[in-house]
Short mmCIF file of C-alpha atoms in Angstrom, two decimals:
data_model
loop_
_atom_site.label_atom_id
_atom_site.label_comp_id
_atom_site.label_asym_id
_atom_site.label_seq_id
_atom_site.Cartn_x
_atom_site.Cartn_y
_atom_site.Cartn_z
CA MET Y 1 -1.58 -9.09 -46.14
CA GLY Y 2 -0.44 -6.00 -44.13
CA ASN Y 3 3.14 -5.36 -43.62
CA SER Y 4 3.66 -1.79 -42.29
CA VAL Y 5 3.08 0.60 -39.48
CA PRO Y 6 0.15 2.36 -41.37
CA ASP Y 7 -1.39 -1.07 -41.99
CA ASN Y 8 -1.20 -1.91 -38.21
CA GLU Y 9 -2.55 1.49 -37.38
CA ILE Y 10 -5.74 0.96 -39.39
CA GLN Y 11 -6.09 -2.67 -38.12
CA HIS Y 12 -5.77 -1.35 -34.49
CA ILE Y 13 -8.69 0.89 -35.01
CA MET Y 14 -11.04 -1.69 -36.52
CA GLN Y 15 -9.92 -5.03 -35.28
CA GLU Y 16 -9.32 -6.91 -32.02
CA GLY Y 17 -6.85 -9.57 -31.41
CA LEU Y 18 -6.61 -12.10 -28.43
CA VAL Y 19 -5.02 -9.30 -26.49
CA ARG Y 20 -4.74 -5.52 -27.14
CA ASN Y 21 -1.35 -3.75 -26.65
CA THR Y 22 -2.19 -0.17 -25.64
CA CYS Y 23 0.97 1.66 -25.82
CA GLY Y 24 2.92 -1.07 -23.99
CA THR Y 25 0.12 -2.12 -21.59
CA ILE Y 26 -1.28 -5.57 -22.45
CA GLU Y 27 -5.10 -5.68 -22.00
CA PRO Y 28 -7.64 -8.48 -22.53
CA GLY Y 29 -9.05 -8.49 -26.00
CA ILE Y 30 -11.18 -11.27 -27.54
CA ALA Y 31 -9.47 -13.42 -24.95
CA GLU Y 32 -11.01 -12.69 -21.42
CA THR Y 33 -8.18 -14.65 -19.72
CA TRP Y 34 -5.14 -16.76 -20.57
CA GLU Y 35 -2.56 -19.00 -18.96
CA ILE Y 36 1.20 -19.51 -19.83
CA SER Y 37 2.82 -22.83 -19.19
CA GLU Y 38 5.56 -23.00 -16.66
CA ASP Y 39 8.20 -23.41 -19.45
CA GLY Y 40 6.84 -20.31 -21.16
CA THR Y 41 6.08 -22.01 -24.46
CA THR Y 42 2.33 -22.70 -24.36
CA TYR Y 43 -0.28 -20.03 -24.24
CA THR Y 44 -3.91 -20.99 -23.58
CA PHE Y 45 -6.55 -18.35 -24.34
CA HIS Y 46 -10.08 -18.40 -23.10
CA LEU Y 47 -12.32 -16.32 -25.40
CA ARG Y 48 -15.09 -13.99 -24.18
CA ASP Y 49 -18.58 -13.80 -25.82
CA ALA Y 50 -17.67 -11.28 -28.59
CA VAL Y 51 -19.14 -10.82 -32.02
CA TYR Y 52 -18.18 -9.46 -35.38
CA THR Y 53 -19.80 -6.23 -36.73
CA ASP Y 54 -22.56 -8.29 -38.31
CA GLY Y 55 -23.32 -10.06 -34.98
CA THR Y 56 -21.72 -13.37 -35.76
CA PRO Y 57 -19.90 -14.89 -32.74
CA ILE Y 58 -16.17 -15.03 -32.83
CA THR Y 59 -14.82 -18.45 -32.17
CA ALA Y 60 -11.47 -20.12 -31.62
CA GLN Y 61 -11.86 -21.64 -35.10
CA ASP Y 62 -11.61 -18.10 -36.54
CA PHE Y 63 -8.15 -17.76 -34.86
CA LEU Y 64 -7.17 -21.10 -35.95
CA TYR Y 65 -8.06 -20.18 -39.56
CA THR Y 66 -6.24 -16.81 -39.24
CA PHE Y 67 -2.97 -18.17 -37.92
CA ARG Y 68 -2.87 -20.87 -40.57
CA ARG Y 69 -3.89 -18.52 -43.40
CA LEU Y 70 -0.99 -16.21 -42.35
CA ALA Y 71 1.67 -19.01 -42.43
CA ASP Y 72 0.22 -20.80 -45.55
CA PRO Y 73 2.51 -20.35 -48.60
CA ALA Y 74 -0.40 -20.15 -50.76
CA THR Y 75 -1.56 -16.84 -49.13
CA ALA Y 76 1.90 -15.31 -49.91
CA ALA Y 77 1.48 -13.01 -46.91
CA PRO Y 78 4.33 -10.58 -46.82
CA TYR Y 79 4.59 -11.01 -43.07
CA SER Y 80 4.30 -14.78 -42.92
CA TRP Y 81 7.87 -14.87 -41.88
CA ILE Y 82 6.92 -13.59 -38.42
CA MET Y 83 5.80 -17.22 -37.70
CA ASP Y 84 9.28 -18.43 -38.18
CA GLY Y 85 11.02 -18.97 -34.81
CA HIS Y 86 7.93 -17.80 -32.96
CA VAL Y 87 5.10 -20.22 -33.38
CA LYS Y 88 6.02 -23.91 -33.28
CA ASN Y 89 6.92 -25.28 -36.69
CA GLY Y 90 6.17 -21.88 -38.17
CA GLY Y 91 9.26 -21.77 -40.30
CA ASP Y 92 8.66 -25.12 -41.88
CA VAL Y 93 5.00 -24.25 -42.56
CA VAL Y 94 6.03 -20.98 -44.17
CA ALA Y 95 8.63 -22.78 -46.18
CA GLY Y 96 6.12 -25.44 -47.40
CA THR Y 97 7.95 -28.27 -45.91
CA LEU Y 98 5.13 -28.95 -43.43
CA PRO Y 99 1.40 -28.66 -43.95
CA VAL Y 100 -0.44 -25.76 -42.20
CA GLU Y 101 -2.11 -28.28 -39.91
CA GLU Y 102 1.25 -28.81 -38.26
CA LEU Y 103 1.43 -25.13 -37.16
CA GLY Y 104 1.59 -24.98 -33.40
CA VAL Y 105 -1.96 -23.67 -32.90
CA SER Y 106 -5.18 -25.54 -32.03
CA ALA Y 107 -8.78 -24.86 -30.98
CA PRO Y 108 -9.98 -27.59 -28.51
CA ASP Y 109 -13.44 -25.92 -28.49
CA ASP Y 110 -15.13 -22.76 -29.56
CA LYS Y 111 -13.91 -20.80 -26.66
CA THR Y 112 -10.31 -22.05 -26.28
CA PHE Y 113 -7.37 -21.27 -28.48
CA VAL Y 114 -3.82 -22.62 -27.86
CA ILE Y 115 -0.54 -21.38 -29.26
CA GLU Y 116 2.67 -23.43 -28.85
CA LEU Y 117 5.93 -21.46 -29.29
CA GLU Y 118 9.34 -22.67 -30.46
CA TYR Y 119 10.88 -21.14 -27.36
CA PRO Y 120 9.92 -18.78 -24.40
CA GLN Y 121 9.27 -15.27 -25.58
CA SER Y 122 8.57 -12.61 -23.07
CA TYR Y 123 7.50 -10.22 -25.74
CA PHE Y 124 4.93 -12.61 -27.32
CA LEU Y 125 1.73 -10.89 -25.95
CA SER Y 126 3.26 -7.56 -27.03
CA LEU Y 127 3.67 -8.90 -30.47
CA ILE Y 128 0.19 -10.31 -31.10
CA GLY Y 129 -1.37 -7.24 -29.32
CA SER Y 130 0.08 -4.67 -31.69
CA CYS Y 131 0.39 -6.49 -34.98
CA GLY Y 132 -2.80 -6.70 -37.04
CA GLN Y 133 -1.78 -9.89 -38.83
CA PHE Y 134 -2.89 -11.79 -35.75
CA THR Y 135 -6.50 -10.49 -35.56
CA PRO Y 136 -9.26 -12.77 -36.75
CA VAL Y 137 -10.62 -12.91 -40.22
CA ARG Y 138 -13.80 -14.92 -41.16
CA GLN Y 139 -13.13 -17.83 -43.58
CA ASP Y 140 -16.64 -17.49 -45.15
CA LYS Y 141 -15.89 -13.80 -46.05
CA VAL Y 142 -12.42 -14.48 -47.34
CA GLU Y 143 -13.67 -17.22 -49.59
CA GLU Y 144 -16.77 -15.14 -50.61
CA TYR Y 145 -14.72 -12.17 -51.89
CA GLY Y 146 -11.57 -14.01 -52.85
CA LYS Y 147 -8.85 -11.51 -54.05
CA ASP Y 148 -11.22 -8.63 -53.35
CA TYR Y 149 -11.48 -9.52 -49.68
CA ALA Y 150 -10.94 -6.20 -47.68
CA ALA Y 151 -10.17 -4.24 -50.91
CA THR Y 152 -13.00 -1.97 -49.94
CA ALA Y 153 -14.88 -1.15 -46.67
CA ASP Y 154 -17.91 -3.18 -47.68
CA LYS Y 155 -15.95 -6.41 -48.50
CA MET Y 156 -15.02 -7.47 -44.95
CA VAL Y 157 -16.34 -7.82 -41.34
CA THR Y 158 -14.24 -6.74 -38.43
CA CYS Y 159 -14.50 -6.92 -34.60
CA GLY Y 160 -12.70 -3.94 -33.16
CA PRO Y 161 -13.66 -0.63 -31.54
CA PHE Y 162 -14.59 0.96 -34.86
CA THR Y 163 -15.96 -0.05 -38.15
CA MET Y 164 -14.74 1.08 -41.53
CA VAL Y 165 -17.79 2.43 -43.33
CA SER Y 166 -16.07 3.93 -46.36
CA SER Y 167 -12.69 3.75 -48.19
CA ALA Y 168 -13.53 5.80 -51.22
CA ASN Y 169 -11.82 8.94 -52.37
CA ARG Y 170 -8.53 8.38 -50.64
CA GLN Y 171 -10.19 8.65 -47.24
CA TYR Y 172 -10.89 6.01 -44.63
CA ILE Y 173 -13.89 6.66 -42.54
CA PHE Y 174 -14.43 4.77 -39.30
CA GLU Y 175 -17.56 4.86 -37.00
CA LYS Y 176 -17.92 3.45 -33.54
CA ASN Y 177 -18.65 -0.33 -33.46
CA GLU Y 178 -21.68 -0.70 -31.21
CA ASN Y 179 -21.20 -4.43 -31.21
CA TYR Y 180 -17.64 -4.17 -29.85
CA TRP Y 181 -17.46 -5.94 -26.55
CA ASN Y 182 -15.90 -2.97 -24.78
CA ALA Y 183 -17.94 -0.24 -26.65
CA ASP Y 184 -18.63 1.69 -23.35
CA ALA Y 185 -14.86 2.53 -23.23
CA ILE Y 186 -14.88 4.17 -26.81
CA ASN Y 187 -15.56 7.90 -26.99
CA PHE Y 188 -15.02 8.94 -30.61
CA ASP Y 189 -18.07 8.49 -32.70
CA ARG Y 190 -16.18 8.91 -35.89
CA ILE Y 191 -12.59 9.05 -37.26
CA GLU Y 192 -11.68 10.32 -40.72
CA LEU Y 193 -8.23 9.34 -41.99
CA SER Y 194 -7.16 11.08 -45.13
CA VAL Y 195 -4.39 9.96 -47.55
CA ILE Y 196 -2.51 13.19 -48.41
CA GLU Y 197 0.95 12.59 -49.89
CA THR Y 198 2.55 15.90 -49.40
CA GLY Y 199 3.52 16.78 -45.83
CA ASP Y 200 3.31 20.56 -46.57
CA THR Y 201 -0.23 20.10 -47.83
CA GLN Y 202 -1.12 18.26 -44.67
CA LEU Y 203 0.35 21.05 -42.58
CA ALA Y 204 -1.55 23.73 -44.51
CA MET Y 205 -4.81 21.84 -44.03
CA TYR Y 206 -4.10 21.60 -40.29
CA GLU Y 207 -3.53 25.36 -40.13
CA GLN Y 208 -6.76 25.91 -42.01
CA GLY Y 209 -8.73 23.83 -39.39
CA GLU Y 210 -9.38 20.94 -41.79
CA LEU Y 211 -7.41 18.34 -39.64
CA ASP Y 212 -7.07 17.77 -35.95
CA TYR Y 213 -3.72 16.02 -36.17
CA VAL Y 214 -0.74 16.17 -38.41
CA LEU Y 215 2.88 15.23 -38.62
CA VAL Y 216 5.27 18.08 -39.04
CA PRO Y 217 7.59 17.64 -42.03
CA THR Y 218 11.31 17.64 -40.84
CA ALA Y 219 12.15 20.78 -42.75
CA GLN Y 220 9.24 22.65 -40.97
CA VAL Y 221 10.03 21.35 -37.34
CA PRO Y 222 12.13 24.45 -36.51
CA ASN Y 223 9.24 26.67 -37.33
CA TYR Y 224 7.05 24.95 -34.80
CA ASP Y 225 9.43 24.71 -31.95
CA ASP Y 226 7.06 26.04 -29.30
CA GLN Y 227 3.94 24.33 -30.59
CA ASP Y 228 4.64 20.73 -31.59
CA ASN Y 229 4.86 17.50 -29.48
CA GLU Y 230 7.21 14.61 -30.17
CA TYR Y 231 7.73 10.90 -29.52
CA MET Y 232 10.31 8.23 -30.48
CA ASN Y 233 8.55 6.02 -33.04
CA GLY Y 234 11.05 3.12 -32.98
CA SER Y 235 12.10 3.34 -36.47
CA LEU Y 236 15.84 3.02 -37.03
CA ASP Y 237 17.18 4.54 -40.33
CA TRP Y 238 20.26 3.07 -41.85
CA VAL Y 239 22.20 2.39 -45.04
CA TYR Y 240 21.83 -1.24 -46.08
CA ILE Y 241 25.07 -2.70 -47.47
CA ASN Y 242 24.95 -5.53 -50.00
CA HIS Y 243 27.84 -7.66 -48.86
CA GLU Y 244 28.03 -9.53 -52.17
CA ALA Y 245 28.57 -6.40 -54.19
CA ASP Y 246 31.93 -4.95 -55.36
CA TYR Y 247 33.94 -3.00 -52.74
CA VAL Y 248 31.26 -3.32 -50.08
CA ASN Y 249 32.05 -7.08 -49.90
CA ASN Y 250 35.11 -5.90 -48.00
CA GLU Y 251 34.67 -5.68 -44.18
CA ASN Y 252 37.30 -2.91 -43.78
CA PHE Y 253 35.65 -0.77 -46.46
CA CYS Y 254 32.24 -1.21 -44.79
CA LEU Y 255 33.89 -0.06 -41.44
CA ALA Y 256 35.40 2.96 -43.28
CA LEU Y 257 31.95 3.92 -44.45
CA ASN Y 258 30.67 3.78 -40.86
CA TYR Y 259 33.49 5.84 -39.27
CA ALA Y 260 33.51 8.43 -42.02
CA ILE Y 261 30.11 9.75 -41.04
CA ASP Y 262 29.46 12.54 -38.55
CA ARG Y 263 26.11 11.48 -37.70
CA THR Y 264 25.19 14.63 -35.74
CA THR Y 265 26.11 16.84 -38.73
CA TYR Y 266 24.36 14.50 -41.16
CA ASN Y 267 21.12 14.71 -38.97
CA ALA Y 268 21.37 18.51 -38.98
CA LEU Y 269 21.86 18.82 -42.63
CA ALA Y 270 19.51 16.00 -43.86
CA ASN Y 271 16.79 16.21 -41.27
CA SER Y 272 16.94 19.61 -39.72
CA GLY Y 273 18.20 18.06 -36.57
CA THR Y 274 14.93 16.51 -35.79
CA PHE Y 275 16.04 12.87 -35.37
CA THR Y 276 18.52 11.33 -32.81
CA ALA Y 277 21.76 10.48 -34.29
CA TRP Y 278 22.58 6.86 -33.53
CA GLY Y 279 25.43 4.51 -34.25
CA ASN Y 280 23.86 1.08 -33.32
CA PRO Y 281 21.65 -1.27 -35.26
CA VAL Y 282 19.14 -1.67 -32.33
CA MET Y 283 16.98 1.09 -30.85
CA PRO Y 284 17.94 1.63 -27.20
CA ASP Y 285 14.43 1.83 -25.79
CA VAL Y 286 13.49 -1.78 -26.28
CA ASP Y 287 13.11 -3.80 -23.09
CA GLY Y 288 15.80 -4.78 -20.81
CA VAL Y 289 15.45 -6.52 -17.41
CA ASN Y 290 15.17 -3.66 -14.95
CA ALA Y 291 15.47 -0.86 -17.41
CA THR Y 292 15.84 -0.36 -21.17
CA TYR Y 293 18.26 -2.49 -23.23
CA GLY Y 294 20.19 0.58 -23.97
CA GLU Y 295 20.84 1.38 -20.34
CA GLU Y 296 21.68 -2.22 -19.30
CA PHE Y 297 23.15 -4.32 -22.16
CA GLN Y 298 23.79 -2.39 -25.38
CA PRO Y 299 27.38 -2.30 -26.61
CA ASP Y 300 28.89 1.09 -27.81
CA GLY Y 301 28.17 1.75 -31.42
CA TYR Y 302 30.00 3.76 -34.04
CA PRO Y 303 30.80 7.24 -32.65
CA VAL Y 304 28.00 9.64 -33.68
CA ALA Y 305 30.78 12.28 -34.33
CA GLY Y 306 32.56 9.76 -36.51
CA ASP Y 307 36.30 9.17 -36.41
CA GLN Y 308 38.24 10.23 -39.45
CA THR Y 309 41.48 8.65 -38.22
CA LYS Y 310 39.80 5.21 -37.93
CA ALA Y 311 37.98 5.76 -41.21
CA GLN Y 312 41.30 6.34 -43.05
CA GLU Y 313 42.91 3.33 -41.32
CA TYR Y 314 40.09 1.00 -42.41
CA LEU Y 315 40.13 2.57 -45.90
CA GLN Y 316 43.88 1.88 -46.42
CA ALA Y 317 43.45 -1.67 -45.13
CA ALA Y 318 40.62 -2.24 -47.49
CA MET Y 319 42.46 -0.78 -50.49
CA THR Y 320 45.56 -2.97 -49.72
CA GLU Y 321 43.36 -6.06 -49.67
CA MET Y 322 41.57 -5.03 -52.86
CA GLY Y 323 44.73 -4.13 -54.70
CA ILE Y 324 43.71 -0.46 -55.11
CA SER Y 325 46.24 2.47 -54.80
CA ASP Y 326 43.94 5.50 -55.06
CA PRO Y 327 40.37 5.78 -53.38
CA SER Y 328 39.18 7.71 -56.57
CA GLU Y 329 39.33 4.34 -58.34
CA ILE Y 330 36.29 3.26 -56.07
CA THR Y 331 32.89 4.13 -57.20
CA ILE Y 332 29.80 3.03 -55.26
CA GLU Y 333 26.16 3.47 -56.14
CA PHE Y 334 23.71 4.67 -53.47
CA VAL Y 335 20.05 3.78 -54.14
CA THR Y 336 17.18 5.55 -52.44
CA THR Y 337 13.51 6.37 -53.17
CA ASP Y 338 12.47 9.29 -55.35
CA ALA Y 339 11.14 11.23 -52.31
CA GLU Y 340 12.67 14.70 -52.01
CA THR Y 341 13.55 14.09 -48.34
CA ASN Y 342 15.42 10.88 -49.28
CA LYS Y 343 17.26 12.60 -52.09
CA LYS Y 344 18.61 15.08 -49.58
CA ILE Y 345 19.69 12.30 -47.18
CA ALA Y 346 21.56 10.61 -49.96
CA GLU Y 347 23.20 13.80 -51.03
CA VAL Y 348 24.50 14.56 -47.46
CA LEU Y 349 25.92 11.08 -47.22
CA GLN Y 350 27.35 11.28 -50.80
CA GLU Y 351 29.30 14.42 -49.91
CA MET Y 352 30.47 13.11 -46.55
CA TRP Y 353 31.86 9.94 -48.11
CA GLN Y 354 33.57 11.65 -51.06
CA ASN Y 355 34.98 14.40 -48.96
CA ASN Y 356 36.23 12.09 -46.09
CA LEU Y 357 37.19 9.06 -47.99
CA GLY Y 358 38.05 10.34 -51.52
CA ILE Y 359 35.76 7.74 -53.22
CA ASN Y 360 33.10 8.41 -55.83
CA VAL Y 361 29.39 8.04 -54.80
CA GLU Y 362 26.57 7.98 -57.59
CA ILE Y 363 22.91 8.21 -56.55
CA ARG Y 364 20.14 6.10 -58.08
CA GLN Y 365 16.53 7.14 -57.25
CA VAL Y 366 13.70 4.52 -57.74
CA THR Y 367 10.12 4.49 -56.50
CA TYR Y 368 9.13 3.29 -52.89
CA ALA Y 369 7.46 0.30 -54.45
CA GLU Y 370 10.61 -0.62 -56.47
CA ILE Y 371 13.11 -0.34 -53.68
CA PHE Y 372 11.11 -2.70 -51.32
CA GLY Y 373 9.49 -4.68 -54.01
CA ASN Y 374 12.56 -5.46 -56.25
CA VAL Y 375 15.81 -3.52 -55.42
CA PHE Y 376 16.38 -4.75 -51.90
CA PRO Y 377 14.80 -8.20 -52.05
CA GLN Y 378 16.58 -8.98 -55.32
CA HIS Y 379 19.89 -7.36 -54.11
CA ASP Y 380 20.03 -5.03 -57.03
CA TYR Y 381 22.22 -2.49 -55.24
CA MET Y 382 25.52 -1.65 -53.54
CA VAL Y 383 24.30 0.49 -50.61
CA GLY Y 384 20.83 1.78 -50.15
CA TYR Y 385 18.84 4.00 -47.63
CA GLY Y 386 16.24 1.91 -45.64
CA GLY Y 387 15.38 0.98 -42.05
CA TRP Y 388 13.14 -0.94 -39.83
CA ALA Y 389 10.23 -0.47 -37.32
CA PRO Y 390 10.12 -3.02 -34.52
CA ASP Y 391 7.38 -5.67 -34.09
CA TYR Y 392 8.02 -6.23 -30.43
CA ALA Y 393 9.98 -4.46 -27.57
CA ASP Y 394 13.09 -6.60 -27.84
CA PRO Y 395 16.43 -6.27 -29.56
CA TYR Y 396 15.73 -9.59 -31.46
CA THR Y 397 13.21 -7.75 -33.68
CA TYR Y 398 16.19 -5.81 -35.31
CA LEU Y 399 18.92 -8.32 -35.01
CA GLU Y 400 17.11 -11.12 -36.80
CA LEU Y 401 17.06 -9.07 -40.04
CA PHE Y 402 20.75 -9.97 -40.41
CA MET Y 403 20.48 -13.75 -39.90
CA SER Y 404 21.60 -15.70 -42.89
CA GLU Y 405 18.30 -17.24 -43.69
CA ASN Y 406 15.95 -14.36 -42.85
CA VAL Y 407 13.87 -13.34 -45.94
CA TYR Y 408 14.37 -9.71 -44.82
CA ASN Y 409 18.15 -10.05 -44.91
CA TYR Y 410 18.56 -7.53 -47.70
CA SER Y 411 22.23 -7.16 -46.97
CA GLN Y 412 23.21 -10.79 -47.77
CA TYR Y 413 25.23 -10.53 -44.50
CA SER Y 414 26.27 -13.92 -43.32
CA ASN Y 415 28.42 -14.75 -40.17
CA THR Y 416 28.09 -18.12 -38.48
CA ALA Y 417 29.18 -16.71 -35.20
CA PHE Y 418 26.31 -14.06 -35.32
CA ASP Y 419 23.64 -16.83 -36.42
CA ASP Y 420 24.87 -19.07 -33.55
CA LEU Y 421 24.53 -16.33 -30.95
CA MET Y 422 21.09 -15.44 -32.23
CA LYS Y 423 19.97 -19.19 -32.14
CA GLN Y 424 21.44 -19.52 -28.78
CA SER Y 425 19.49 -16.69 -27.43
CA THR Y 426 16.19 -18.57 -28.27
CA THR Y 427 17.13 -21.43 -25.99
CA ILE Y 428 18.05 -19.23 -22.88
CA THR Y 429 15.37 -18.76 -20.33
CA ASP Y 430 17.30 -16.54 -17.91
CA ALA Y 431 16.32 -12.89 -19.21
CA LYS Y 432 19.64 -11.27 -18.26
CA THR Y 433 21.86 -14.08 -19.84
CA ARG Y 434 19.61 -13.94 -22.99
CA LEU Y 435 19.92 -10.20 -23.38
CA GLU Y 436 23.75 -10.38 -22.79
CA THR Y 437 23.78 -12.94 -25.70
CA LEU Y 438 21.95 -10.58 -27.98
CA ALA Y 439 24.31 -7.69 -27.08
CA GLN Y 440 27.13 -9.92 -28.14
CA ALA Y 441 25.28 -10.49 -31.47
CA GLU Y 442 24.96 -6.77 -31.89
CA GLN Y 443 28.60 -6.31 -31.24
CA THR Y 444 29.42 -8.74 -33.95
CA LEU Y 445 27.41 -6.74 -36.46
CA LEU Y 446 29.19 -3.60 -35.28
CA ASP Y 447 32.63 -5.44 -35.60
CA ASP Y 448 31.86 -6.56 -39.16
CA GLY Y 449 30.34 -3.25 -40.52
CA ALA Y 450 27.11 -5.18 -41.38
CA VAL Y 451 25.10 -1.96 -41.68
CA VAL Y 452 25.47 1.78 -41.38
CA PRO Y 453 23.18 2.88 -38.69
CA LEU Y 454 22.09 6.64 -39.06
CA GLN Y 455 19.33 7.77 -36.70
CA VAL Y 456 16.49 6.87 -34.42
CA ARG Y 457 13.27 8.67 -35.69
CA THR Y 458 11.70 11.27 -33.47
CA THR Y 459 8.35 12.12 -34.74
CA HIS Y 460 7.01 15.81 -34.38
CA TYR Y 461 3.20 16.34 -34.54
CA LEU Y 462 0.56 18.87 -33.97
CA MET Y 463 -2.78 18.17 -32.41
CA ASP Y 464 -5.80 20.27 -31.45
CA ASP Y 465 -6.12 21.03 -27.85
CA ASP Y 466 -9.60 19.61 -27.61
CA VAL Y 467 -8.37 16.18 -28.59
CA THR Y 468 -7.41 14.05 -25.60
CA GLY Y 469 -6.58 10.47 -24.76
CA VAL Y 470 -4.58 9.72 -28.04
CA GLY Y 471 -1.61 7.54 -27.36
CA PHE Y 472 1.74 7.07 -29.18
CA TYR Y 473 3.91 3.96 -29.30
CA PHE Y 474 6.90 2.47 -31.13
CA ILE Y 475 5.90 -1.28 -31.52
CA GLY Y 476 3.92 -2.13 -34.55
CA TYR Y 477 1.95 1.12 -34.65
CA ASN Y 478 2.66 4.78 -33.75
CA ILE Y 479 -0.62 6.47 -33.13
CA ASP Y 480 -3.39 4.80 -31.07
CA LEU Y 481 -6.76 6.57 -31.53
CA VAL Y 482 -8.88 3.90 -29.82
CA TYR Y 483 -9.40 5.62 -26.43
CA GLY Y 484 -9.33 9.16 -27.67
CA ASP Y 485 -11.97 11.79 -26.95
CA CYS Y 486 -12.85 15.19 -28.16
CA ALA Y 487 -14.55 18.09 -26.44
CA PRO Y 488 -17.98 18.81 -28.00
CA THR Y 489 -18.19 21.88 -30.22
CA ALA Y 490 -20.13 24.76 -29.04
#
């Protein structure tokens, strides 16, 4: 049921998949070895002798149950869509037009698990190694606890490096799993993860020695210039556009919104300059062929400094098409969450659009649960602040959000040429040609003003000097505590 980076981070601590993605390095997990067919569409995994925390052996049947449960419409898993276009028949199973038994997974025996894919996917091991949805769950425990399965630490069994021993009082406590197949590689005896909503409170607790690790709130980053560390966490922030709503259903108007923003100034005002201003809908650091996608294939996006001349040209063209003579006749509503940081972001963009285009922008704030539970999925907005964290190191993970039939297409963007390029990319086996095709698809989004890219997130953090071996990554999860170590206290 997990669907976020924090969910994956917890799963990464206490679960083990067929393979483990350790900051981009694919390592054996429950599968000791595997083979990939010549056409790249069939993966055969051979399981090691591994057990759950209660000593029960892990079998291929557990993975069979897990994959089917994820795809089964009756489960209503928020991330069931990840099966569509990846695992054979995944889309039809998720849609309910095929039974779960038709999903492209099988367990010929207790130690062999086979996955058939819709098309070759060079990133597939990366995906299943970093996303917790693919780690095994026990059917008997799911059925025993029903809706309460995994609601608390005592209502589940796991199989990873650590065991969750408590989830009470807004704190997750993990202890080393001595039954883990690779327990000798695990150094931490205990991990405590506290849920503390206010960034400034977290920072104060770190300063008082109550925490070993903390994220630095964007407004505080300048105060820790010589002390903090940073990493690019993969998240792209942008403004979603509802292409069925008034005004923003006009392509030229959407392009005017994009060119009217000076993303560098925006980042300085809204985020204390802590993020990287970015004018593309794909993060540049995903994989290319010999280097990153950004270095090899990515088209030029909207200029980070903006272009007021082009903004006015697109605005005038849009007004002519809409029969509007004065931009002040246009009012758009900007929806965002009620977090103070998001309010500041909305206000900076509001001022830029009003000053540079002469339009009116009204801000509507809702809760986080509302915006992703109702507002975006039900298209109850005109423009809204959101973004995406990648599931695998490939441009497809961002671009597929804008395909006409994707459940996460909050924008209601639809372009047959774009859809065709995306579908075509799934049939191409040559890596260079495939990425060139995806670059064409990204260019189509840019030409259409499909979304307003803002920034790539750079995360700043503080960590005690005696903590070592902690990794950081941008696919599925951000912090990897599994192989961390800590100097003994005196």
